[in-house]
Every structure is written in C-alpha cells, then in structure tokens.
C-alpha cells in the first residue's frame, strides 16, 4: 500500500494568516494539494494539521483524505512528518507533499512512485535541478524520520540514504507559497 501524506500544520507566520485557507481559483490553498495527491490514486491520504486545525477542517474539503492533528506542530515540519508517518506503519511507502503547493501535478506524484526500485530508499522530485516535492520514503525509513528535528523535515537524512531524483520541471507546480505576493503571482498564471 502506498500512502500520501500532506504536511499542512504550520501557522503561516510569513504569510500573515493561515495560508491553508487562502483562496486560489475559488478554493482554499490546501484543497489544491489534497486534490493533486488524491488524483494520483494513492491508496490512502493523511493530511497533517496543527495551527488552526478546527478552522481548516471546517473549511477544506478533504476529498476522502484523513485529517490528523499534530500536537507538536510548533516544533517544525519534522514533527508533522513524524506524526503523519506514525499513522502509516502498515504502508510500504509514503509520498509526501506540502499543503502550500497548489500547482503540484498528480503526474509528479505518479512519476515519483514509478521511480521506486530495489535498493532505493527514497525518491525525490526535482525542479530545474533543485530538490522539491513530492518525496517518496520507503517504509524502512519511517522510524529514522521520526528522529529528525527542526523545520527541514527529511532533507538531511535524504543526503545519507540512497535517494533517486526524478525531474518534474516539465510538470510545473514545484513552487510553494510562503507569502501573499507568491500567491498573487500564481493567480496571474
């Protein structure tokens, strides 16, 4: 079973408001990310929430995904990752995306999943040669990911394991939204 994990627990301090709820094309920003990963036809999707979780749950259509609240969300993205992976112990792999990537393509998720191979611990999408999301983690890494800390998630651990990179720049959608100006830029595309 391949699971999808959407990390969306942050308070949006750089954004100035809960960015999960900021609108793009008539939908909350988070809903775009959820729709992309559910359209990729993974077996199960978990969305990790934290700051303002009740408000997000009330306003965002889950499209069949499960919401999970991370009590330690303020410790950074790593805490959200650990929370989500704890819910996926029965999965053979998890594809991780971010809740602030509204233009993520379902095809990027499929491409990353298709790149799984014997001896490969993780698969990561790249955009213009730089690392991005989605990132697929094989189940054997889940326990190690629970020990990472801070706001960089799995970045440092991925440097120490066999990680395959998959070019996804032809699909667009690699950018995340951290400021209202970045969201405005997506609105004009």
mmCIF file of C-alpha atoms in Angstrom:
data_model
loop_
_atom_site.group_PDB
_atom_site.id
_atom_site.type_symbol
_atom_site.label_atom_id
_atom_site.label_comp_id
_atom_site.label_asym_id
_atom_site.label_seq_id
_atom_site.Cartn_x
_atom_site.Cartn_y
_atom_site.Cartn_z
ATOM 1 C CA UNK A 1 0.000 0.000 0.000
ATOM 2 C CA UNK A 2 1.324 3.441 -0.996
ATOM 3 C CA UNK A 3 0.076 6.297 1.153
ATOM 4 C CA UNK A 4 0.011 10.018 0.514
ATOM 5 C CA UNK A 5 0.997 12.460 3.246
ATOM 6 C CA UNK A 6 0.241 16.184 3.014
ATOM 7 C CA UNK A 7 2.058 18.359 5.562
ATOM 8 C CA UNK A 8 -0.046 21.421 6.411
ATOM 9 C CA UNK A 9 0.385 22.091 10.130
ATOM 10 C CA UNK A 10 2.161 25.462 10.155
ATOM 11 C CA UNK A 11 0.736 28.746 11.396
ATOM 12 C CA UNK A 12 1.593 30.653 8.204
ATOM 13 C CA UNK A 13 3.518 33.368 10.060
ATOM 14 C CA UNK A 14 5.376 34.505 6.928
ATOM 15 C CA UNK A 15 2.062 34.580 5.108
ATOM 16 C CA UNK A 16 0.365 36.668 7.793
ATOM 17 C CA UNK A 17 -2.698 34.407 8.139
ATOM 18 C CA UNK A 18 -3.499 30.685 7.903
ATOM 19 C CA UNK A 19 -2.320 30.052 4.348
ATOM 20 C CA UNK A 20 -4.110 26.714 4.192
ATOM 21 C CA UNK A 21 -7.317 28.764 3.872
ATOM 22 C CA UNK A 22 -6.102 31.465 1.473
ATOM 23 C CA UNK A 23 -8.114 31.226 -1.729
ATOM 24 C CA UNK A 24 -6.800 30.344 -5.152
ATOM 25 C CA UNK A 25 -9.199 29.708 -8.036
ATOM 26 C CA UNK A 26 -12.164 29.668 -5.632
ATOM 27 C CA UNK A 27 -10.722 27.010 -3.292
ATOM 28 C CA UNK A 28 -8.596 27.042 -0.159
ATOM 29 C CA UNK A 29 -4.890 26.621 -0.940
ATOM 30 C CA UNK A 30 -4.698 23.327 0.980
ATOM 31 C CA UNK A 31 -7.519 21.808 -1.026
ATOM 32 C CA UNK A 32 -5.453 22.085 -4.222
ATOM 33 C CA UNK A 33 -2.686 19.980 -2.662
ATOM 34 C CA UNK A 34 -5.157 17.407 -1.378
ATOM 35 C CA UNK A 35 -6.828 17.124 -4.783
ATOM 36 C CA UNK A 36 -3.473 16.584 -6.512
ATOM 37 C CA UNK A 37 -2.419 13.692 -4.299
ATOM 38 C CA UNK A 38 -5.836 12.034 -4.273
ATOM 39 C CA UNK A 39 -5.954 12.320 -8.085
ATOM 40 C CA UNK A 40 -2.660 10.416 -8.213
ATOM 41 C CA UNK A 41 -4.616 7.419 -6.896
ATOM 42 C CA UNK A 42 -2.556 6.518 -3.862
ATOM 43 C CA UNK A 43 -4.176 4.009 -1.533
ATOM 44 C CA UNK A 44 -4.697 6.345 1.416
ATOM 45 C CA UNK A 45 -4.099 10.053 2.136
ATOM 46 C CA UNK A 46 -3.376 11.646 5.505
ATOM 47 C CA UNK A 47 -3.286 15.439 5.915
ATOM 48 C CA UNK A 48 -1.358 16.609 8.986
ATOM 49 C CA UNK A 49 -2.755 19.764 10.576
ATOM 50 C CA UNK A 50 -1.711 21.798 13.592
ATOM 51 C CA UNK A 51 -2.288 25.537 13.909
ATOM 52 C CA UNK A 52 -5.958 26.400 13.445
ATOM 53 C CA UNK A 53 -6.851 22.767 12.738
ATOM 54 C CA UNK A 54 -10.537 23.138 13.652
ATOM 55 C CA UNK A 55 -10.950 26.057 11.271
ATOM 56 C CA UNK A 56 -9.147 24.213 8.464
ATOM 57 C CA UNK A 57 -11.237 21.062 8.941
ATOM 58 C CA UNK A 58 -14.419 23.157 8.816
ATOM 59 C CA UNK A 59 -13.472 24.939 5.570
ATOM 60 C CA UNK A 60 -11.435 22.464 3.492
ATOM 61 C CA UNK A 61 -12.957 19.572 1.558
ATOM 62 C CA UNK A 62 -10.814 16.533 2.409
ATOM 63 C CA UNK A 63 -11.679 14.702 -0.848
ATOM 64 C CA UNK A 64 -11.508 11.402 1.044
ATOM 65 C CA UNK A 65 -8.282 12.180 2.927
ATOM 66 C CA UNK A 66 -7.979 11.729 6.690
ATOM 67 C CA UNK A 67 -7.110 14.748 8.822
ATOM 68 C CA UNK A 68 -4.637 14.095 11.639
ATOM 69 C CA UNK A 69 -3.752 16.769 14.192
ATOM 70 C CA UNK A 70 -0.118 17.105 15.268
ATOM 71 C CA UNK A 71 0.037 18.455 18.808
ATOM 72 C CA UNK A 72 3.730 19.298 18.347
ATOM 73 C CA UNK A 73 3.236 21.255 15.102
ATOM 74 C CA UNK A 74 5.081 24.290 16.508
ATOM 75 C CA UNK A 75 8.316 22.237 16.638
ATOM 76 C CA UNK A 76 8.569 22.429 12.852
ATOM 77 C CA UNK A 77 7.937 20.350 9.785
ATOM 78 C CA UNK A 78 9.804 17.366 11.223
ATOM 79 C CA UNK A 79 7.221 16.966 13.989
ATOM 80 C CA UNK A 80 4.445 16.987 11.387
ATOM 81 C CA UNK A 81 6.314 14.407 9.329
ATOM 82 C CA UNK A 82 6.756 12.134 12.355
ATOM 83 C CA UNK A 83 3.064 12.478 13.217
ATOM 84 C CA UNK A 84 1.991 11.545 9.708
ATOM 85 C CA UNK A 85 4.376 8.616 9.388
ATOM 86 C CA UNK A 86 3.189 7.231 12.736
ATOM 87 C CA UNK A 87 -0.232 6.812 11.120
ATOM 88 C CA UNK A 88 1.280 4.855 8.222
ATOM 89 C CA UNK A 89 3.065 1.947 9.895
ATOM 90 C CA UNK A 90 1.179 -0.526 7.683
ATOM 91 C CA UNK A 91 2.191 1.172 4.408
ATOM 92 C CA UNK A 92 5.090 0.069 2.242
ATOM 93 C CA UNK A 93 5.884 3.658 1.256
ATOM 94 C CA UNK A 94 4.614 7.209 1.713
ATOM 95 C CA UNK A 95 4.591 10.037 -0.811
ATOM 96 C CA UNK A 96 4.976 13.375 0.967
ATOM 97 C CA UNK A 97 3.729 16.687 -0.380
ATOM 98 C CA UNK A 98 3.232 20.113 1.145
ATOM 99 C CA UNK A 99 -0.070 21.830 1.747
ATOM 100 C CA UNK A 100 1.226 25.052 0.228
ATOM 101 C CA UNK A 101 1.989 23.666 -3.250
ATOM 102 C CA UNK A 102 -1.283 24.392 -5.033
ATOM 103 C CA UNK A 103 0.038 23.712 -8.544
ATOM 104 C CA UNK A 104 1.516 20.311 -7.743
ATOM 105 C CA UNK A 105 0.703 17.916 -10.560
ATOM 106 C CA UNK A 106 -0.787 14.485 -9.850
ATOM 107 C CA UNK A 107 1.598 13.290 -12.575
ATOM 108 C CA UNK A 108 4.580 14.341 -10.403
ATOM 109 C CA UNK A 109 3.248 12.052 -7.667
ATOM 110 C CA UNK A 110 2.809 9.200 -10.161
ATOM 111 C CA UNK A 111 6.290 9.787 -11.617
ATOM 112 C CA UNK A 112 7.909 9.640 -8.173
ATOM 113 C CA UNK A 113 6.049 6.439 -7.302
ATOM 114 C CA UNK A 114 7.025 4.852 -10.639
ATOM 115 C CA UNK A 115 10.713 5.521 -9.878
ATOM 116 C CA UNK A 116 10.753 3.163 -6.877
ATOM 117 C CA UNK A 117 13.378 0.451 -7.239
ATOM 118 C CA UNK A 118 15.164 -2.226 -5.274
ATOM 119 C CA UNK A 119 17.826 -0.651 -3.047
ATOM 120 C CA UNK A 120 16.410 2.871 -3.384
ATOM 121 C CA UNK A 121 15.364 4.301 -0.002
ATOM 122 C CA UNK A 122 13.708 7.484 -1.233
ATOM 123 C CA UNK A 123 12.640 9.189 -4.440
ATOM 124 C CA UNK A 124 12.536 12.959 -4.733
ATOM 125 C CA UNK A 125 11.125 15.232 -7.413
ATOM 126 C CA UNK A 126 13.420 17.920 -8.761
ATOM 127 C CA UNK A 127 12.523 21.196 -10.443
ATOM 128 C CA UNK A 128 15.185 22.918 -12.555
ATOM 129 C CA UNK A 129 17.783 20.677 -10.890
ATOM 130 C CA UNK A 130 16.779 21.611 -7.330
ATOM 131 C CA UNK A 131 15.133 19.273 -4.813
ATOM 132 C CA UNK A 132 11.407 19.545 -4.259
ATOM 133 C CA UNK A 133 8.226 17.624 -3.523
ATOM 134 C CA UNK A 134 6.788 15.092 -3.740
ATOM 135 C CA UNK A 135 9.225 12.890 -1.860
ATOM 136 C CA UNK A 136 8.632 9.162 -1.515
ATOM 137 C CA UNK A 137 10.008 7.372 1.547
ATOM 138 C CA UNK A 138 10.187 3.618 1.767
ATOM 139 C CA UNK A 139 8.774 2.137 4.988
ATOM 140 C CA UNK A 140 12.258 1.180 6.226
ATOM 141 C CA UNK A 141 12.979 4.915 6.701
ATOM 142 C CA UNK A 142 9.864 5.745 8.723
ATOM 143 C CA UNK A 143 11.440 5.060 12.109
ATOM 144 C CA UNK A 144 14.534 7.108 11.274
ATOM 145 C CA UNK A 145 12.352 10.004 10.101
ATOM 146 C CA UNK A 146 10.680 10.137 13.486
ATOM 147 C CA UNK A 147 14.041 11.192 14.943
ATOM 148 C CA UNK A 148 14.674 14.202 12.690
ATOM 149 C CA UNK A 149 14.091 17.632 14.191
ATOM 150 C CA UNK A 150 13.530 21.207 13.124
ATOM 151 C CA UNK A 151 11.932 22.747 10.103
ATOM 152 C CA UNK A 152 13.912 20.950 7.391
ATOM 153 C CA UNK A 153 11.958 17.732 7.572
ATOM 154 C CA UNK A 154 13.845 14.865 5.988
ATOM 155 C CA UNK A 155 16.309 16.922 3.931
ATOM 156 C CA UNK A 156 19.457 15.979 5.873
ATOM 157 C CA UNK A 157 18.526 12.316 6.212
ATOM 158 C CA UNK A 158 17.923 12.068 2.463
ATOM 159 C CA UNK A 159 21.547 13.050 1.934
ATOM 160 C CA UNK A 160 22.674 9.942 3.840
ATOM 161 C CA UNK A 161 20.491 7.322 2.118
ATOM 162 C CA UNK A 162 20.152 6.109 -1.464
ATOM 163 C CA UNK A 163 17.839 8.717 -2.958
ATOM 164 C CA UNK A 164 16.778 8.727 -6.590
ATOM 165 C CA UNK A 165 15.918 12.078 -8.154
ATOM 166 C CA UNK A 166 13.185 12.417 -10.765
ATOM 167 C CA UNK A 167 12.941 15.519 -12.959
ATOM 168 C CA UNK A 168 9.474 17.076 -12.791
ATOM 169 C CA UNK A 169 10.073 20.612 -14.055
ATOM 170 C CA UNK A 170 8.115 19.841 -17.221
ATOM 171 C CA UNK A 171 5.053 19.403 -14.999
ATOM 172 C CA UNK A 172 5.302 22.754 -13.204
ATOM 173 C CA UNK A 173 3.958 23.097 -9.694
ATOM 174 C CA UNK A 174 7.187 22.797 -7.755
ATOM 175 C CA UNK A 175 6.855 26.140 -6.040
ATOM 176 C CA UNK A 176 5.382 26.538 -2.595
ATOM 177 C CA UNK A 177 3.564 29.618 -1.352
ATOM 178 C CA UNK A 178 5.102 31.413 1.614
ATOM 179 C CA UNK A 179 3.907 34.998 1.044
ATOM 180 C CA UNK A 180 0.767 36.726 -0.288
ATOM 181 C CA UNK A 181 2.906 38.015 -3.177
ATOM 182 C CA UNK A 182 3.793 34.456 -4.206
ATOM 183 C CA UNK A 183 0.107 33.552 -4.153
ATOM 184 C CA UNK A 184 -0.709 36.619 -6.253
ATOM 185 C CA UNK A 185 1.919 35.518 -8.782
ATOM 186 C CA UNK A 186 0.164 32.141 -9.125
ATOM 187 C CA UNK A 187 -3.168 33.867 -9.671
ATOM 188 C CA UNK A 188 -1.923 35.543 -12.841
ATOM 189 C CA UNK A 189 -0.633 32.337 -14.419
#
